[in-house]
Short mmCIF file of C-alpha atoms in Angstrom, two decimals:
data_model
loop_
_atom_site.label_atom_id
_atom_site.label_comp_id
_atom_site.label_asym_id
_atom_site.label_seq_id
_atom_site.Cartn_x
_atom_site.Cartn_y
_atom_site.Cartn_z
CA MET A 1 3.34 18.20 -26.15
CA VAL A 2 0.81 20.07 -28.21
CA LEU A 3 0.53 19.04 -31.83
CA HIS A 4 -0.49 21.55 -34.45
CA TYR A 5 -1.95 21.23 -37.90
CA PRO A 6 0.02 22.92 -40.68
CA ASN A 7 -2.47 25.82 -40.37
CA GLY A 8 -1.42 26.38 -36.77
CA ARG A 9 -4.54 24.87 -35.29
CA LYS A 10 -4.20 22.70 -32.21
CA TYR A 11 -4.68 19.00 -32.81
CA GLN A 12 -7.81 17.88 -31.00
CA GLY A 13 -8.86 14.70 -32.73
CA ASN A 14 -7.08 12.25 -30.43
CA THR A 15 -9.37 9.89 -28.57
CA ASN A 16 -7.37 10.02 -25.36
CA VAL A 17 -7.47 13.77 -25.38
CA LYS A 18 -11.24 13.57 -25.87
CA LYS A 19 -11.51 11.22 -22.92
CA GLU A 20 -9.45 13.59 -20.81
CA GLU A 21 -11.66 16.44 -21.92
CA LYS A 22 -14.73 14.47 -20.93
CA LYS A 23 -13.31 13.80 -17.48
CA LEU A 24 -12.42 17.44 -17.10
CA ASN A 25 -15.82 18.53 -18.28
CA LYS A 26 -17.52 16.40 -15.68
CA GLN A 27 -15.86 18.47 -12.99
CA ASN A 28 -16.22 21.68 -14.89
CA SER A 29 -19.11 24.10 -14.76
CA TYR A 30 -18.48 24.92 -18.45
CA SER A 31 -19.31 21.32 -19.25
CA ASN A 32 -21.27 20.73 -22.40
CA ARG A 33 -21.75 17.03 -21.67
CA GLY A 34 -25.37 16.24 -21.21
CA MET A 35 -26.10 19.05 -23.63
CA THR A 36 -27.96 18.11 -26.75
CA LEU A 37 -26.64 18.93 -30.20
CA GLU A 38 -29.37 21.56 -30.45
CA GLU A 39 -28.29 23.23 -27.22
CA ASP A 40 -24.66 23.22 -28.35
CA LEU A 41 -25.64 24.85 -31.64
CA ASN A 42 -27.87 27.40 -29.97
CA GLU A 43 -24.99 28.36 -27.70
CA THR A 44 -22.69 28.54 -30.72
CA ASN A 45 -25.12 30.75 -32.62
CA LEU A 46 -25.54 33.00 -29.60
CA TYR A 47 -21.75 33.29 -29.43
CA TYR A 48 -21.62 34.20 -33.13
CA ARG A 49 -24.31 36.83 -32.71
CA THR A 50 -22.87 38.46 -29.61
CA HIS A 51 -19.40 38.55 -31.20
CA ASN A 52 -20.72 39.86 -34.55
CA ILE A 53 -19.39 36.79 -36.36
CA ALA A 54 -22.67 35.66 -37.94
CA VAL A 55 -26.44 36.01 -37.53
CA ILE A 56 -27.81 32.48 -37.53
CA HIS A 57 -30.95 31.26 -35.75
CA LYS A 58 -32.78 28.00 -35.32
CA LYS A 59 -36.22 28.27 -36.85
CA PRO A 60 -39.22 27.66 -34.60
CA ILE A 61 -40.79 24.20 -34.77
CA PRO A 62 -43.54 24.18 -37.42
CA ILE A 63 -46.92 23.71 -35.78
CA GLN A 64 -50.44 23.37 -37.11
CA ILE A 65 -52.65 25.26 -34.69
CA VAL A 66 -56.21 23.96 -34.46
CA ASN A 67 -57.71 25.54 -31.38
CA VAL A 68 -56.79 28.65 -29.39
CA ASP A 69 -58.42 29.83 -26.20
CA TYR A 70 -58.52 33.55 -25.43
CA PRO A 71 -59.18 33.88 -21.72
CA SER A 72 -60.00 37.44 -20.77
CA ARG A 73 -57.14 39.44 -19.27
CA SER A 74 -54.58 36.74 -19.94
CA ALA A 75 -52.47 35.40 -22.76
CA ALA A 76 -53.96 33.29 -25.54
CA VAL A 77 -53.57 29.57 -24.87
CA ILE A 78 -53.11 27.10 -27.70
CA LYS A 79 -55.30 24.15 -26.70
CA GLU A 80 -54.84 21.90 -29.71
CA ALA A 81 -52.00 21.84 -32.19
CA TYR A 82 -49.93 19.30 -34.11
CA PHE A 83 -46.33 19.02 -35.18
CA ARG A 84 -45.84 19.46 -38.90
CA GLN A 85 -42.98 18.13 -40.97
CA ALA A 86 -40.40 20.80 -41.72
CA SER A 87 -40.13 21.69 -45.40
CA THR A 88 -36.81 23.43 -44.93
CA THR A 89 -33.76 22.98 -42.72
CA ASP A 90 -33.69 24.04 -39.09
CA TYR A 91 -30.95 26.67 -39.15
CA ASN A 92 -30.29 29.60 -41.43
CA GLY A 93 -28.86 33.06 -41.49
CA VAL A 94 -26.05 35.23 -42.81
CA TRP A 95 -22.31 35.20 -42.39
CA ASN A 96 -19.98 37.62 -44.11
CA GLY A 97 -22.56 38.45 -46.79
CA LYS A 98 -23.20 34.78 -47.48
CA TYR A 99 -26.38 32.82 -46.91
CA ILE A 100 -25.92 29.87 -44.51
CA ASP A 101 -28.43 27.03 -44.32
CA PHE A 102 -28.06 23.74 -42.49
CA GLU A 103 -29.64 20.87 -40.66
CA ALA A 104 -28.24 19.12 -37.57
CA LYS A 105 -28.86 15.50 -36.68
CA GLU A 106 -27.45 12.86 -34.38
CA THR A 107 -27.38 9.08 -34.31
CA ARG A 108 -26.61 6.40 -31.71
CA SER A 109 -25.15 4.19 -34.41
CA ASN A 110 -21.38 3.75 -34.44
CA SER A 111 -20.98 2.55 -37.98
CA SER A 112 -23.21 4.70 -40.17
CA PHE A 113 -25.57 7.67 -40.35
CA PRO A 114 -29.15 6.75 -41.38
CA LEU A 115 -30.50 8.90 -44.21
CA SER A 116 -33.96 8.55 -42.64
CA ASN A 117 -32.87 11.55 -40.57
CA PHE A 118 -33.63 13.69 -43.60
CA HIS A 119 -36.75 14.23 -45.67
CA GLU A 120 -37.10 14.58 -49.42
CA HIS A 121 -38.36 18.17 -48.90
CA GLN A 122 -35.25 19.12 -46.99
CA ILE A 123 -32.95 17.72 -49.66
CA GLU A 124 -34.90 19.58 -52.35
CA HIS A 125 -34.67 22.75 -50.27
CA MET A 126 -30.91 22.37 -49.88
CA LYS A 127 -30.49 21.83 -53.61
CA SER A 128 -32.43 25.06 -54.29
CA VAL A 129 -30.18 26.87 -51.84
CA VAL A 130 -27.09 25.69 -53.72
CA GLN A 131 -28.70 26.84 -56.96
CA GLN A 132 -29.17 30.33 -55.45
CA GLY A 133 -25.54 30.51 -54.38
CA GLY A 134 -26.08 29.80 -50.69
CA ILE A 135 -23.89 27.63 -48.46
CA THR A 136 -25.62 24.49 -47.23
CA PHE A 137 -24.45 21.53 -45.17
CA VAL A 138 -25.44 19.14 -42.42
CA ILE A 139 -23.91 18.78 -38.99
CA LEU A 140 -23.82 15.13 -37.97
CA ARG A 141 -23.16 13.92 -34.46
CA PHE A 142 -22.23 10.37 -33.51
CA ALA A 143 -23.64 10.41 -30.01
CA THR A 144 -21.84 7.42 -28.51
CA THR A 145 -18.38 8.72 -29.46
CA ASP A 146 -19.39 12.38 -29.32
CA GLU A 147 -17.89 13.17 -32.70
CA ILE A 148 -19.20 16.00 -34.87
CA PHE A 149 -18.83 16.22 -38.63
CA LEU A 150 -19.75 18.84 -41.19
CA LEU A 151 -20.88 17.32 -44.48
CA GLU A 152 -21.34 19.66 -47.44
CA GLY A 153 -24.68 19.64 -49.24
CA LYS A 154 -23.25 18.25 -52.47
CA ILE A 155 -21.81 15.25 -50.59
CA LEU A 156 -25.13 14.60 -48.87
CA PHE A 157 -26.90 14.81 -52.24
CA PHE A 158 -24.53 12.15 -53.60
CA TYR A 159 -25.44 9.66 -50.87
CA TRP A 160 -29.12 10.60 -51.12
CA GLU A 161 -29.07 9.82 -54.86
CA ARG A 162 -27.28 6.55 -54.16
CA MET A 163 -30.18 5.58 -51.87
CA MET A 164 -32.80 6.75 -54.38
CA ASN A 165 -31.09 4.52 -56.95
CA GLY A 166 -31.49 1.48 -54.73
CA GLY A 167 -28.26 1.82 -52.74
CA ARG A 168 -27.78 1.76 -48.98
CA LYS A 169 -30.09 3.82 -46.76
CA SER A 170 -27.27 5.28 -44.71
CA ILE A 171 -23.86 6.88 -45.06
CA LYS A 172 -21.04 4.72 -43.70
CA LYS A 173 -19.04 6.36 -40.96
CA ASP A 174 -15.90 5.74 -43.01
CA GLU A 175 -17.44 7.71 -45.86
CA ILE A 176 -18.21 10.57 -43.50
CA ILE A 177 -14.67 10.55 -42.16
CA GLN A 178 -13.32 10.58 -45.70
CA ASN A 179 -15.68 13.12 -47.30
CA GLY A 180 -16.80 15.16 -44.31
CA HIS A 181 -14.92 17.43 -41.93
CA GLN A 182 -14.68 16.77 -38.23
CA ILE A 183 -15.37 19.75 -35.98
CA PRO A 184 -13.62 19.52 -32.60
CA TYR A 185 -15.64 20.54 -29.55
CA GLY A 186 -14.67 23.87 -28.12
CA LEU A 187 -15.72 25.84 -25.08
CA HIS A 188 -16.71 29.11 -26.77
CA PRO A 189 -18.18 28.48 -29.21
CA ARG A 190 -18.90 24.82 -28.68
CA ILE A 191 -19.22 23.78 -32.34
CA ASP A 192 -17.27 26.26 -34.45
CA TYR A 193 -18.76 25.39 -37.83
CA ILE A 194 -18.16 28.88 -39.23
CA LYS A 195 -14.42 28.42 -38.71
CA LYS A 196 -14.67 25.14 -40.61
CA ILE A 197 -16.55 26.83 -43.46
CA GLN A 198 -13.89 29.50 -43.57
CA GLU A 199 -11.11 26.89 -43.71
CA LEU A 200 -12.88 24.97 -46.44
CA ASN A 201 -13.51 28.15 -48.39
CA LEU A 202 -16.90 26.83 -49.51
CA LEU A 203 -18.68 28.48 -52.45
CA MET B 1 -53.27 52.42 -74.06
CA VAL B 2 -50.64 50.73 -71.96
CA LEU B 3 -47.97 52.95 -70.46
CA HIS B 4 -44.50 51.61 -69.80
CA TYR B 5 -41.72 52.68 -67.53
CA PRO B 6 -38.36 53.37 -69.20
CA ASN B 7 -37.34 49.86 -68.10
CA GLY B 8 -40.21 48.38 -70.08
CA ARG B 9 -42.34 47.66 -67.08
CA LYS B 10 -46.07 48.26 -67.33
CA TYR B 11 -47.31 51.28 -65.42
CA GLN B 12 -49.53 50.11 -62.59
CA GLY B 13 -49.53 52.91 -60.05
CA ASN B 14 -52.56 54.88 -61.27
CA THR B 15 -55.43 54.95 -58.82
CA ASN B 16 -58.12 54.59 -61.45
CA VAL B 17 -56.30 51.62 -62.89
CA LYS B 18 -56.16 50.16 -59.39
CA LYS B 19 -59.89 50.70 -58.99
CA GLU B 20 -60.50 49.01 -62.32
CA GLU B 21 -58.27 46.17 -61.23
CA LYS B 22 -60.23 45.81 -58.02
CA LYS B 23 -63.49 45.64 -59.92
CA LEU B 24 -62.01 43.11 -62.28
CA ASN B 25 -60.57 41.10 -59.47
CA LYS B 26 -63.92 40.82 -57.79
CA GLN B 27 -65.17 38.94 -60.81
CA ASN B 28 -61.92 37.13 -61.31
CA SER B 29 -60.86 33.79 -59.89
CA TYR B 30 -57.26 35.06 -59.80
CA SER B 31 -58.40 37.71 -57.36
CA ASN B 32 -56.05 38.52 -54.56
CA ARG B 33 -58.52 40.81 -52.83
CA GLY B 34 -59.55 39.40 -49.53
CA MET B 35 -56.08 37.88 -49.35
CA THR B 36 -53.98 38.93 -46.44
CA LEU B 37 -50.53 40.40 -46.89
CA GLU B 38 -49.14 37.13 -45.54
CA GLU B 39 -51.00 35.08 -48.13
CA ASP B 40 -49.84 37.37 -50.91
CA LEU B 41 -46.24 37.02 -49.76
CA ASN B 42 -46.52 33.27 -49.38
CA GLU B 43 -47.83 33.04 -52.93
CA THR B 44 -45.01 35.32 -54.09
CA ASN B 45 -42.39 33.21 -52.34
CA LEU B 46 -43.87 30.03 -53.80
CA TYR B 47 -43.67 31.65 -57.24
CA TYR B 48 -40.02 32.56 -56.63
CA ARG B 49 -39.20 29.03 -55.53
CA THR B 50 -40.96 27.25 -58.36
CA HIS B 51 -39.34 29.59 -60.90
CA ASN B 52 -35.89 29.31 -59.32
CA ILE B 53 -35.79 33.04 -58.65
CA ALA B 54 -35.19 32.91 -54.89
CA VAL B 55 -35.57 30.57 -51.92
CA ILE B 56 -37.44 32.54 -49.28
CA HIS B 57 -39.76 31.17 -46.61
CA LYS B 58 -41.87 32.53 -43.82
CA LYS B 59 -40.62 31.21 -40.51
CA PRO B 60 -43.03 29.24 -38.33
CA ILE B 61 -44.72 31.13 -35.51
CA PRO B 62 -42.60 30.85 -32.36
CA ILE B 63 -44.42 28.82 -29.75
CA GLN B 64 -43.63 27.84 -26.18
CA ILE B 65 -44.86 24.27 -25.78
CA VAL B 66 -45.91 23.37 -22.24
CA ASN B 67 -47.84 20.12 -22.51
CA VAL B 68 -47.92 17.42 -25.18
CA ASP B 69 -50.16 14.37 -25.21
CA TYR B 70 -48.94 11.18 -26.91
CA PRO B 71 -52.00 9.05 -27.57
CA SER B 72 -51.06 5.54 -28.65
CA ARG B 73 -51.24 4.87 -32.40
CA SER B 74 -51.88 8.52 -33.27
CA ALA B 75 -50.00 11.75 -33.68
CA ALA B 76 -48.75 13.73 -30.69
CA VAL B 77 -51.18 16.48 -29.67
CA ILE B 78 -49.98 19.74 -28.22
CA LYS B 79 -52.43 20.44 -25.38
CA GLU B 80 -50.97 23.62 -23.97
CA ALA B 81 -48.73 26.16 -25.66
CA TYR B 82 -48.25 29.91 -25.81
CA PHE B 83 -47.28 32.40 -28.47
CA ARG B 84 -43.83 33.86 -27.99
CA GLN B 85 -42.56 37.19 -29.26
CA ALA B 86 -40.44 36.76 -32.37
CA SER B 87 -36.80 37.75 -31.88
CA THR B 88 -36.14 37.93 -35.60
CA THR B 89 -38.10 38.90 -38.69
CA ASP B 90 -40.69 36.62 -40.28
CA TYR B 91 -39.15 36.04 -43.70
CA ASN B 92 -35.67 35.09 -44.78
CA GLY B 93 -33.80 33.22 -47.46
CA VAL B 94 -31.40 33.53 -50.35
CA TRP B 95 -31.56 35.28 -53.69
CA ASN B 96 -28.73 35.32 -56.18
CA GLY B 97 -26.15 34.49 -53.51
CA LYS B 98 -27.46 37.24 -51.25
CA TYR B 99 -29.11 36.89 -47.87
CA ILE B 100 -32.62 38.36 -47.77
CA ASP B 101 -34.37 39.17 -44.48
CA PHE B 102 -37.59 41.11 -43.99
CA GLU B 103 -40.70 41.74 -41.99
CA ALA B 104 -44.17 42.49 -43.40
CA LYS B 105 -46.81 44.57 -41.63
CA GLU B 106 -50.04 46.34 -42.45
CA THR B 107 -52.00 49.22 -40.98
CA ARG B 108 -55.54 50.57 -41.31
CA SER B 109 -54.24 54.10 -40.87
CA ASN B 110 -54.23 56.35 -43.93
CA SER B 111 -51.75 58.91 -42.72
CA SER B 112 -48.90 57.03 -41.04
CA PHE B 113 -47.40 53.67 -40.17
CA PRO B 114 -47.17 53.01 -36.40
CA LEU B 115 -43.73 51.85 -35.27
CA SER B 116 -45.45 49.73 -32.62
CA ASN B 117 -45.67 47.13 -35.41
CA PHE B 118 -42.01 46.38 -34.73
CA HIS B 119 -40.15 45.24 -31.65
CA GLU B 120 -36.77 46.34 -30.37
CA HIS B 121 -35.48 42.77 -30.93
CA GLN B 122 -36.44 42.83 -34.57
CA ILE B 123 -34.72 46.16 -35.16
CA GLU B 124 -31.59 44.86 -33.46
CA HIS B 125 -31.76 41.72 -35.58
CA MET B 126 -32.08 43.75 -38.78
CA LYS B 127 -29.11 45.90 -37.79
CA SER B 128 -27.02 42.76 -37.25
CA VAL B 129 -28.08 41.50 -40.68
CA VAL B 130 -26.88 44.73 -42.29
CA GLN B 131 -23.60 44.38 -40.39
CA GLN B 132 -23.15 40.88 -41.89
CA GLY B 133 -23.78 42.13 -45.42
CA GLY B 134 -27.35 40.88 -45.76
CA ILE B 135 -30.25 42.71 -47.41
CA THR B 136 -32.99 43.72 -44.99
CA PHE B 137 -36.19 45.71 -45.39
CA VAL B 138 -39.83 45.89 -44.37
CA ILE B 139 -42.87 45.52 -46.57
CA LEU B 140 -45.59 47.92 -45.44
CA ARG B 141 -49.19 47.73 -46.56
CA PHE B 142 -51.74 50.50 -46.19
CA ALA B 143 -54.82 48.31 -46.02
CA THR B 144 -57.52 50.87 -46.80
CA THR B 145 -55.84 52.01 -50.03
CA ASP B 146 -54.18 48.66 -50.70
CA GLU B 147 -50.78 50.20 -51.32
CA ILE B 148 -47.56 48.30 -50.71
CA PHE B 149 -44.18 49.87 -50.00
CA LEU B 150 -40.72 48.48 -49.53
CA LEU B 151 -38.71 50.41 -46.95
CA GLU B 152 -35.02 49.63 -46.63
CA GLY B 153 -33.66 48.70 -43.21
CA LYS B 154 -31.49 51.79 -42.93
CA ILE B 155 -34.54 54.02 -43.48
CA LEU B 156 -36.54 52.14 -40.86
CA PHE B 157 -33.62 52.49 -38.41
CA PHE B 158 -33.66 56.23 -38.97
CA TYR B 159 -37.32 56.55 -37.96
CA TRP B 160 -36.85 54.09 -35.11
CA GLU B 161 -34.01 56.23 -33.72
CA ARG B 162 -36.15 59.34 -34.12
CA MET B 163 -38.77 57.68 -31.91
CA MET B 164 -36.17 56.52 -29.38
CA ASN B 165 -34.98 60.11 -29.17
CA GLY B 166 -38.44 61.32 -28.26
CA GLY B 167 -39.81 61.86 -31.76
CA ARG B 168 -43.06 60.61 -33.26
CA LYS B 169 -44.05 56.97 -32.78
CA SER B 170 -44.92 56.44 -36.43
CA ILE B 171 -43.63 57.09 -39.93
CA LYS B 172 -45.73 59.58 -41.88
CA LYS B 173 -47.15 58.21 -45.08
CA ASP B 174 -45.52 61.11 -46.91
CA GLU B 175 -42.15 60.02 -45.54
CA ILE B 176 -42.78 56.48 -46.75
CA ILE B 177 -43.76 57.73 -50.21
CA GLN B 178 -40.61 59.84 -50.32
CA ASN B 179 -38.09 57.38 -48.86
CA GLY B 180 -39.71 54.04 -49.63
CA HIS B 181 -40.51 52.29 -52.89
CA GLN B 182 -44.01 51.37 -53.93
CA ILE B 183 -44.50 47.85 -55.24
CA PRO B 184 -47.43 47.51 -57.64
CA TYR B 185 -49.66 44.46 -57.23
CA GLY B 186 -49.17 41.81 -59.86
CA LEU B 187 -50.86 38.54 -60.63
CA HIS B 188 -47.79 36.28 -60.67
CA PRO B 189 -46.10 37.02 -58.42
CA ARG B 190 -48.44 39.23 -56.44
CA ILE B 191 -45.82 41.34 -54.65
CA ASP B 192 -42.64 41.32 -56.71
CA TYR B 193 -40.24 42.62 -54.08
CA ILE B 194 -37.24 40.84 -55.61
CA LYS B 195 -37.69 42.88 -58.81
CA LYS B 196 -37.74 46.01 -56.67
CA ILE B 197 -34.54 44.96 -54.89
CA GLN B 198 -32.95 44.32 -58.24
CA GLU B 199 -33.99 47.76 -59.54
CA LEU B 200 -32.73 49.44 -56.40
CA ASN B 201 -29.46 47.51 -56.58
CA LEU B 202 -29.36 47.27 -52.79
CA LEU B 203 -26.07 46.31 -51.12
#
C-alpha cells in the first residue's frame, strides 16, 4: 500500500521504508549511499541545471594563495596556499526569478545539530540576503539516520540568537523536526529542495 | 559649472573632466587609479553591502587541490593545486529581490573588445540565468582610456553568435558605445552598476 500526503505526494518518511531503500540501494548502481551531502547536492544542482529548473552552483573553496610556480610550457602550479574561512554560504543561484542562497551541513549527533557548524559571518550574510528579498535556508543532514531537513533562515536566526543570549549551542533534533521540513531522498534529483521551497511558498 | 542629467545625476562623461579627475586622483588618497577593475568592483560591492543596497560577492577562484599538508598544531597547507577554468561568471548575488550575475573583463585595445575574454561555459551559464529570470551582464573596461561599459547579456549573446557563425572575434568599440551603457567612475561606490541597472529597468 502506498500512502499519499494530501498534496498527492508519496509518503516516504517511514523508517522501515528507508531501511528497505538502503538495502535496495546497496545492490543498486544508482545508489547514493556512501555519497557525501556535498556530492548529493552537486548531483541535484546538475539535475536542476540540465532540466532548466534552476541555476545553482556550489562556490569554490576560498583559498589564500601565497606562492605560484610558473614552469615553462606547463600550467601554473600553486605551491603554497591556505584555506580561508568562507564569508558567505556555499551555494547560491537563481530559480524562477528568485535568488536562492544556502549552506549545507551534517552532524553525527542523533539528538541535536551543533551551531558551531555555522560562522557569525555566514549568519550575517544570510540576514542580508533576507533583507534583499532573497530566499535563504540551511540543509541539515543527520548522518547516522540519513535524514535531511530544510530549515529556513529565519528559524536558524532564532536559534542563533538564543545561543548568543546564553542559550544552548545547538538546535535540538525535536526542534528541527517541528520547525524544519524533512526532504525525502530521491533518485533524480537526490535532494529535491526546490520542490520543498515551492511547497512552502517561501518569500 | 556642474552639469546635471535630467535625472539629477552629475555629468561625468566629459574627457577633459576625466583628465582633471585623473590629475586630482594622483594627488588624492581616495585615488582609484592604479586599482584594478577587480579591486574597484570589490570596493563597490562592499559599499553596496554596508549600505544595504545589494548583496553581491566575487566568487573564489576555482582551484583543483592535489596535495595538502597537515602539520601538527598549525593550519593545513595546500602544497599542490592548479587553477581551473570557471564554469560560471565571477560575480553574483541579490539586489532588490532580483538575482544579479555578471562577469568583468578589461582590454588594452582601443578599438574593440576581444571575445576571447569569455568562455563558452560562461556564455551558456549566462543564457541559463536569463532563462531563470535573473539579470546578467558584463562589465567591460577599456584600460587605456579608463572607460567602463555595462553590456547586457542578450547583447553579448548576439556578438557571441556572430562569432560562432564565422563573424569577427571581437565587439567593436563603436558597437559597445551604441549598444552598451557607459558607467562613469565615482568615488563611493567606484563603479555604480546597480544604479545603471535601475535606470535601464532591466528584466
